[in-house]
Tab-separated table of C-alpha atoms and ligand atoms in Angstrom:
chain	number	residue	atom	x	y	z
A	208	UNK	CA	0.000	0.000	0.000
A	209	UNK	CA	1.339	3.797	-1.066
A	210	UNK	CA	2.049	6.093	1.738
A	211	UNK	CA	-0.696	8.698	2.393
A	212	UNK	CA	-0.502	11.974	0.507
A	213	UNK	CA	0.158	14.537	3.120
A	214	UNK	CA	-2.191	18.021	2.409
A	215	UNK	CA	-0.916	21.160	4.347
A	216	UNK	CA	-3.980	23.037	5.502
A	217	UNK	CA	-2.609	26.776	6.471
A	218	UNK	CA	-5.763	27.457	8.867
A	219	UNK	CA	-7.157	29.717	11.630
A	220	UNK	CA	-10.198	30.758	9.773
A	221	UNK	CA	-13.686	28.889	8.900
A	222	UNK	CA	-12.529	27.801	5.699
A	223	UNK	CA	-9.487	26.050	7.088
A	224	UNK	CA	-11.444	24.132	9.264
A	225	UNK	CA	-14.210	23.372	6.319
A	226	UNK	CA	-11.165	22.001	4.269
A	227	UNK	CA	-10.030	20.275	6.873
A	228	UNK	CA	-13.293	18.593	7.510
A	229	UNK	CA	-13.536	18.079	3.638
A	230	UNK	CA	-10.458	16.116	3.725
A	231	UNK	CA	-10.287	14.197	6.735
A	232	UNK	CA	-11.386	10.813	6.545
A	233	UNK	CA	-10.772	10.875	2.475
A	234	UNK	CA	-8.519	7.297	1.747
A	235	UNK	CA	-4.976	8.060	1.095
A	236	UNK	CA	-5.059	11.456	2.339
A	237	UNK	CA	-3.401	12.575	5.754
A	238	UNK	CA	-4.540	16.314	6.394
A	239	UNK	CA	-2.572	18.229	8.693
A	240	UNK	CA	-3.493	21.958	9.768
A	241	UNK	CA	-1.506	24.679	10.555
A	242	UNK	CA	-2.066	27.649	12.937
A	243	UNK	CA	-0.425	30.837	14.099
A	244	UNK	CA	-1.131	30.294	17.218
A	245	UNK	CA	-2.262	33.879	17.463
A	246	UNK	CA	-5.565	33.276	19.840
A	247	UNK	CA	-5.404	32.029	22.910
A	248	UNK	CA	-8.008	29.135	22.183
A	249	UNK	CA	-8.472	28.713	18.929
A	250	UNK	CA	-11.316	26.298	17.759
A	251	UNK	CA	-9.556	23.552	16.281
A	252	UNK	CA	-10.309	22.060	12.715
A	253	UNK	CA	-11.013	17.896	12.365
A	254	UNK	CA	-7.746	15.766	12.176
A	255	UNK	CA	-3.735	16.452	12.656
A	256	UNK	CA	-2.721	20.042	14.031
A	257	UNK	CA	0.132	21.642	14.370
A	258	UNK	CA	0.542	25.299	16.079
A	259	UNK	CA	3.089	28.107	15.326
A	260	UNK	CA	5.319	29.851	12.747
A	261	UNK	CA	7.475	28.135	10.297
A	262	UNK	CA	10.173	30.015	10.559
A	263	UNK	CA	9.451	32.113	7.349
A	264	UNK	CA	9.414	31.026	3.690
A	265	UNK	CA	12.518	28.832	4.325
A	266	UNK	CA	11.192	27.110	7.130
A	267	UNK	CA	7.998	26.230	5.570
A	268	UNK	CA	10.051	24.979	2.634
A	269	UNK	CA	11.634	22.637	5.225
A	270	UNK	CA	8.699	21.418	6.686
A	271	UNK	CA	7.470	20.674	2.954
A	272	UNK	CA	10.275	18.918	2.502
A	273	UNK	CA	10.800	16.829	5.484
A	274	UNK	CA	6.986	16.353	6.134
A	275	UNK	CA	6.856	15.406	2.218
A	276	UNK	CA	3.561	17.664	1.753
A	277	UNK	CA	2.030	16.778	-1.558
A	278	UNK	CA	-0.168	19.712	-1.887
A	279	UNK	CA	-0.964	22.844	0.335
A	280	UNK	CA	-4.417	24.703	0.491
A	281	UNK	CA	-3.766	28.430	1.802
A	282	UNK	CA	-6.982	29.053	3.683
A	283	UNK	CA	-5.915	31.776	5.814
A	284	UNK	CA	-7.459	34.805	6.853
A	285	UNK	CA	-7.637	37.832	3.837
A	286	UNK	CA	-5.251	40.032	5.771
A	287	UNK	CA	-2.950	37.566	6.567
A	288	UNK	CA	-0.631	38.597	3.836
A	289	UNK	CA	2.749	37.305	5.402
A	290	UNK	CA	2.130	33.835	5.452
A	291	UNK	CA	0.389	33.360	1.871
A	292	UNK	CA	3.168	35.023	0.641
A	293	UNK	CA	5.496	32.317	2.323
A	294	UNK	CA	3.043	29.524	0.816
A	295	UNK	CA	3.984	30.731	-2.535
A	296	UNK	CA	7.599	31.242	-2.219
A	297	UNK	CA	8.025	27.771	-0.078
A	298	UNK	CA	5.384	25.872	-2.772
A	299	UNK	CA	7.525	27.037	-5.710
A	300	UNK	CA	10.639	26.658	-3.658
A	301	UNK	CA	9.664	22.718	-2.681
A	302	UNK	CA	7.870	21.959	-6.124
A	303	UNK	CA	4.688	21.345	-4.300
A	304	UNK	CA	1.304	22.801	-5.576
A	305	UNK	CA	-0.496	25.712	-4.294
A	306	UNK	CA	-4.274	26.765	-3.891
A	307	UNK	CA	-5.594	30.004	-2.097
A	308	UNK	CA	-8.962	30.062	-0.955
A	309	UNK	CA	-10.082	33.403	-0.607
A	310	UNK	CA	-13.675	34.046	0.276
A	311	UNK	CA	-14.900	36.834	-1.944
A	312	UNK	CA	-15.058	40.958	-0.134
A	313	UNK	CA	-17.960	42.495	0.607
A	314	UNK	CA	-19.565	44.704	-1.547
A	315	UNK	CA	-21.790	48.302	-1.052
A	316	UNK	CA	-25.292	47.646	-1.052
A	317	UNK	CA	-28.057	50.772	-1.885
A	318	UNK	CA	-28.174	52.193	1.721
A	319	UNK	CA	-24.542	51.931	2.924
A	320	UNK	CA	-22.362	54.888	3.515
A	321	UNK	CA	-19.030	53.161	2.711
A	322	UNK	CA	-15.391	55.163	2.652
A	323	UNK	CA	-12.963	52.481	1.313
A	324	UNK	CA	-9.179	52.696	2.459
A	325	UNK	CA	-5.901	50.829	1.563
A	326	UNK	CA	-4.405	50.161	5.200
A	327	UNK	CA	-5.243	50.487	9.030
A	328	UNK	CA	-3.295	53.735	9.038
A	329	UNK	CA	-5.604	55.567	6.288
A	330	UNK	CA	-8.786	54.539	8.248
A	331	UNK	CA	-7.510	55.917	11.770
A	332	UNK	CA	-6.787	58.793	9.702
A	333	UNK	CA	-9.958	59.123	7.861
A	334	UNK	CA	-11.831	59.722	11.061
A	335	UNK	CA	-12.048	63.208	12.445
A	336	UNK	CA	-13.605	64.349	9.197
A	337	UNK	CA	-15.893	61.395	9.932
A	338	UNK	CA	-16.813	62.148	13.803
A	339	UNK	CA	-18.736	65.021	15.462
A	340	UNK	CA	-15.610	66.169	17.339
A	341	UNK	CA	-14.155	64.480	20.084
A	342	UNK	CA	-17.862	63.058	21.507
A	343	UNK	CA	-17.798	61.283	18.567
A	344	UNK	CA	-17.915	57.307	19.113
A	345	UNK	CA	-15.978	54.559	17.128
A	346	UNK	CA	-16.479	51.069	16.916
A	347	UNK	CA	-13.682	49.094	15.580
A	348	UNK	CA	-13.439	45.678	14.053
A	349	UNK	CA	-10.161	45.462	12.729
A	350	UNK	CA	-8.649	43.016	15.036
A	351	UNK	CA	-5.645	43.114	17.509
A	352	UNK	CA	-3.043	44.070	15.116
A	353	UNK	CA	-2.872	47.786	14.184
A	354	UNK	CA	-4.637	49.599	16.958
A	355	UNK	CA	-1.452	51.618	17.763
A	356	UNK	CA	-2.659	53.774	14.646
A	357	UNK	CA	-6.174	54.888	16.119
A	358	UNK	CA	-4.107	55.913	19.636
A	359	UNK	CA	-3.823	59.512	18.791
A	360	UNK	CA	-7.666	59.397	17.531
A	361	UNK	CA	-9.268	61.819	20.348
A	362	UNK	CA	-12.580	59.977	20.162
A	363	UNK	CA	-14.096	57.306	22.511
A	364	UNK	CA	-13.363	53.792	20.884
A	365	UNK	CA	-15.277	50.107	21.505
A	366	UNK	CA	-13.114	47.548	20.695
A	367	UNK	CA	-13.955	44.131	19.217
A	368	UNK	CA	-11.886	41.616	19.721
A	369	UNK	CA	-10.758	38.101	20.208
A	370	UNK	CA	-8.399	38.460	23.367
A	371	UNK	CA	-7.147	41.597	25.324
A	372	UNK	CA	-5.228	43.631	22.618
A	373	UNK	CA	-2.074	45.350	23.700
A	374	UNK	CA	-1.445	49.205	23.793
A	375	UNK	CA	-0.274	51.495	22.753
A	376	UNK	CA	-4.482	51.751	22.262
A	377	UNK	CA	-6.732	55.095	22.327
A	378	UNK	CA	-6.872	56.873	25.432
A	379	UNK	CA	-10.497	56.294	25.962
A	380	UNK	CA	-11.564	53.063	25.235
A	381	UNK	CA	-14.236	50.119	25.533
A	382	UNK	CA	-12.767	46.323	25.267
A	383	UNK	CA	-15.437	44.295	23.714
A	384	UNK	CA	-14.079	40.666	23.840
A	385	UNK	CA	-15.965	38.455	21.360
A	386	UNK	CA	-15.516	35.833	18.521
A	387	UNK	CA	-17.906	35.518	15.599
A	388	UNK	CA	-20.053	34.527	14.362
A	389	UNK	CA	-22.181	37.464	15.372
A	390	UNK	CA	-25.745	37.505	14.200
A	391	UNK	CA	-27.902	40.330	13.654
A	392	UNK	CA	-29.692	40.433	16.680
A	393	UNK	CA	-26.580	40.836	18.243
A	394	UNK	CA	-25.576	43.575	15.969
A	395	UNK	CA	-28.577	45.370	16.308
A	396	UNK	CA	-27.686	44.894	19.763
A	397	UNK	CA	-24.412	46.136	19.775
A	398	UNK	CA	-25.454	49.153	18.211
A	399	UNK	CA	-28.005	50.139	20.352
A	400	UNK	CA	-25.650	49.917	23.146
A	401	UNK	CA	-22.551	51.853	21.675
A	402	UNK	CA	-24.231	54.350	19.182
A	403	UNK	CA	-21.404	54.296	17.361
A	404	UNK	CA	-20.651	57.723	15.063
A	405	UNK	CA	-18.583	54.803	12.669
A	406	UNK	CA	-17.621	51.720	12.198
A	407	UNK	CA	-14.039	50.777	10.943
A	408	UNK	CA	-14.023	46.736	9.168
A	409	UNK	CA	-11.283	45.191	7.697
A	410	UNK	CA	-12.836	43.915	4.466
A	411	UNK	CA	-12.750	40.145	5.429
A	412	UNK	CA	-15.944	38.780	3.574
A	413	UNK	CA	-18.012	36.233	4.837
A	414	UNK	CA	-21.102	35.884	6.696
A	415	UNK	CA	-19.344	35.312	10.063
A	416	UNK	CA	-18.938	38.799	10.585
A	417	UNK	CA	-21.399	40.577	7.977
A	418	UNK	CA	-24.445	41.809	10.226
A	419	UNK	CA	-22.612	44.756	11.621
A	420	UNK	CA	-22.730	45.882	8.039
A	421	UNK	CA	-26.031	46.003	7.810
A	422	UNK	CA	-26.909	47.155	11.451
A	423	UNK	CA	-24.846	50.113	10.331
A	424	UNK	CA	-26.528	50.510	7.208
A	425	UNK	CA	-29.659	50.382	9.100
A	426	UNK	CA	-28.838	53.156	11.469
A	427	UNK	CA	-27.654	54.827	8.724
A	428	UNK	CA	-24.057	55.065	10.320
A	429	UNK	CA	-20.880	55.591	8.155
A	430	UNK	CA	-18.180	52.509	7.794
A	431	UNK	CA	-14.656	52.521	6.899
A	432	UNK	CA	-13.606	49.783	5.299
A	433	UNK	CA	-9.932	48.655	4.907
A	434	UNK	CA	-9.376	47.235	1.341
A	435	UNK	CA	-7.371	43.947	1.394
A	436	UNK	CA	-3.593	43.358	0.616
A	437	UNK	CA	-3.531	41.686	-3.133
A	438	UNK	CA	-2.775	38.031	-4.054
A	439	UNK	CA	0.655	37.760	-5.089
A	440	UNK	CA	0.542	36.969	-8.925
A	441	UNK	CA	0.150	34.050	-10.579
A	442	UNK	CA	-1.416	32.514	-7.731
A	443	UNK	CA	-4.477	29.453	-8.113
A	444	UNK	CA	-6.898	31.104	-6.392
A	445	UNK	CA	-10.565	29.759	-5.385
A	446	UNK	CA	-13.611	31.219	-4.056
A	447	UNK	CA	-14.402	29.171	-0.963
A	448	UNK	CA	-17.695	27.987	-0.440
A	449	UNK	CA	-18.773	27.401	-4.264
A	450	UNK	CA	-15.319	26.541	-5.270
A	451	UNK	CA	-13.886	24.238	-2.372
A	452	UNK	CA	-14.376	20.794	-4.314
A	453	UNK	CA	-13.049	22.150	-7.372
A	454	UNK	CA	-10.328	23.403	-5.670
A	455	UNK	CA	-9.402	20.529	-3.756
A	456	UNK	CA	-9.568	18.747	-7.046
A	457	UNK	CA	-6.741	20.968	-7.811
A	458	UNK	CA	-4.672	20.487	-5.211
A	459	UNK	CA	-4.277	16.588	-5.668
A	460	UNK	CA	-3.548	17.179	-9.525
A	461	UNK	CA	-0.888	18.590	-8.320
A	462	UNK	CA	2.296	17.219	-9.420
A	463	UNK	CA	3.966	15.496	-6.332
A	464	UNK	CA	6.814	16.718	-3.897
A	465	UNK	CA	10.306	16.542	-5.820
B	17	LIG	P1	0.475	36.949	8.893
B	17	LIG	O1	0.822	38.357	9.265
B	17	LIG	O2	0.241	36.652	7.480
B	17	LIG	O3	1.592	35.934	9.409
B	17	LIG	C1	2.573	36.272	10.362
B	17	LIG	C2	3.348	35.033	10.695
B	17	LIG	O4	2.546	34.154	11.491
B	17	LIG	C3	3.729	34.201	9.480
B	17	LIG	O5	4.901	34.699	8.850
B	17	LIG	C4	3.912	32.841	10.102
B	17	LIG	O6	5.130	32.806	10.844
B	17	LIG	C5	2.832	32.808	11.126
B	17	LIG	N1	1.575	32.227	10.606
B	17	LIG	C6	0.474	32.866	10.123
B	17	LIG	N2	-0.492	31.985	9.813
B	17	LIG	C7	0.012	30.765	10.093
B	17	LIG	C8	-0.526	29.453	10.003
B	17	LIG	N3	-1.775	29.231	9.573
B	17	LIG	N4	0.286	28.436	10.401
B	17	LIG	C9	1.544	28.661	10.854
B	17	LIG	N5	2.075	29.877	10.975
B	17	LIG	C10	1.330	30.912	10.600
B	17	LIG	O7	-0.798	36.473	9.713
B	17	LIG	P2	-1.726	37.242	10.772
B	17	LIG	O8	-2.484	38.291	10.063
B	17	LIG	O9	-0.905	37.572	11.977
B	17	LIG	O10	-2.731	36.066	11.109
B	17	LIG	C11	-2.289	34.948	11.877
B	17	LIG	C12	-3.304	33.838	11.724
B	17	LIG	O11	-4.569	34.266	12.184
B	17	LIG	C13	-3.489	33.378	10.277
B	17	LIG	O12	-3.339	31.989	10.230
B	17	LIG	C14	-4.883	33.814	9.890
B	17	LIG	O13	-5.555	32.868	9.099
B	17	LIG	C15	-5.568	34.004	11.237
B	17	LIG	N6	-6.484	35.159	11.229
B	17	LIG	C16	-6.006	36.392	10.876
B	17	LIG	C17	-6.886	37.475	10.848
B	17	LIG	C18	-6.416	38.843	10.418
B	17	LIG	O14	-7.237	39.788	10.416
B	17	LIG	N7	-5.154	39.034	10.035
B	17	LIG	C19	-8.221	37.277	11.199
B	17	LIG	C20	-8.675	36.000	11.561
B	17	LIG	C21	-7.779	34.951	11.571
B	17	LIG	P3	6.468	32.192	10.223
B	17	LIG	O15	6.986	33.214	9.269
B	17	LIG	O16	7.346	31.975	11.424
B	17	LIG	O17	6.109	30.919	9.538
């Protein structure tokens, strides 16, 4: 009997764990997914796991290598730029194939009040013109990383996120720890509570975290939305949900580990 054919699963978002759960159990496949091991307790996908960096491009080259990964399926998180871009140096550098899933951004619906920005930076910087002085209330979504930009904001700020986020943060602030999915009750909610002058999103797609979007919309409050970092070229990208068999068909096409 052949030795399993080892899939990498870079994880730590709903679509890793759907993969994962796609592929586990399949004959002649051993799945193993990867995570940061940026939250404190992540929820785990089905089948082998195995937490923490690589040790850059070079290091996931190596695990490639030694672990004799057939095929990797990048199902990280939009914003996690760093470690696709390792995925497609290492999966060139190893000779092993490559798909991204990326679920698909959200788009402006009739009724939204959208500013679009390229970077954390530009949205903390977008939002004086945005607030009624320094009453005016924020609540942000962008995660843990980049709050250090919004600290000079004179504004009061509710912050969503997974675990405690580190300062340098805003001097007058509101932790909000939570982990989607968040439905719109919960939103509506939320919104009630804060009264929020703007929302700031990351652009991350999805349903997980979509409500907010249209609890704002239905106040009629403005939201800043950060644009995501592009695909590196060339890259075999998917759209998750509708494209997840096709792309795992993909994947084990792929010609096997020199
Ligand atoms: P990042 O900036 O792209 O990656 C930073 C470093 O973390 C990478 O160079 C790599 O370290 C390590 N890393 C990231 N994802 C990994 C994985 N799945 N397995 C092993 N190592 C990984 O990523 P990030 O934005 O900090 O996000 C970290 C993780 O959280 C990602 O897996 C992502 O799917 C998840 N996540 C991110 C967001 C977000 O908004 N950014 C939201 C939800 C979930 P080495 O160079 O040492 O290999």
């Amino acid at each position: 009997m052949s030795a399993p054919r080892t899939v990498l699963v870079l994880g730590g978002t709903t679509e890793g764990r759907a993969a994962a759960a796609a592929l586990a159990g399949r004959p002649g496949i051993r799945v193993v997914s990867s995570l940061a091991g940026a939250v404190r307790s992540p929820r785990l996908p089905d089948g082998e796991i195995r937490i923490g960096g690589f040790g850059g491009a070079e290091g996931l080259a190596g695990y490639l290598r030694a672990e004799r990964v057939g095929a990797v399926l990048d199902a990280t998180h939009p914003f996690a730029a760093g470690i696709t871009a390792n995925a497609v140096t290492a999966c060139r550098a190893a000779g092993v194939g490559l798909v991204v899933l990326r679920r698909p951004g959200w788009a402006e619906g009739p009724g939204d009040r959208w500013h679009r920005t390229g970077s954390v930076a530009t949205a903390a910087a977008l939002l004086p013109a945005l607030l009624p002085g320094t009453a005016g209330r924020v609540l942000l979504t962008t995660g843990r990383g980049g709050l250090a930009h919004f600290a000079g904001v004179d504004a009061g700020f509710w912050i969503r996120a997974v675990d405690p986020p580190a300062p340098p943060l805003p001097a007058r602030h509101t932790v909000l720890l939570g982990r989607g999915p968040f439905d719109l009750d919960a939103e509506r909610a939320l919104f009630a509570g804060v009264r929020p002058d703007v929302l700031v999103t990351k652009d991350s797609g999805g349903e997980a975290t979509a409500p907010k979007l249209v609890a704002a919309r239905e106040r009629g409050v403005p939201v800043v939305v950060v644009d995501r970092p592009p695909l590196p070229a060339g890259v075999d990208r998917a759209d998750v949900v509708p494209d997840l068999p096709a792309a795992l068909a993909r994947v084990f096409a792929s010609p096997a580990p020199r």
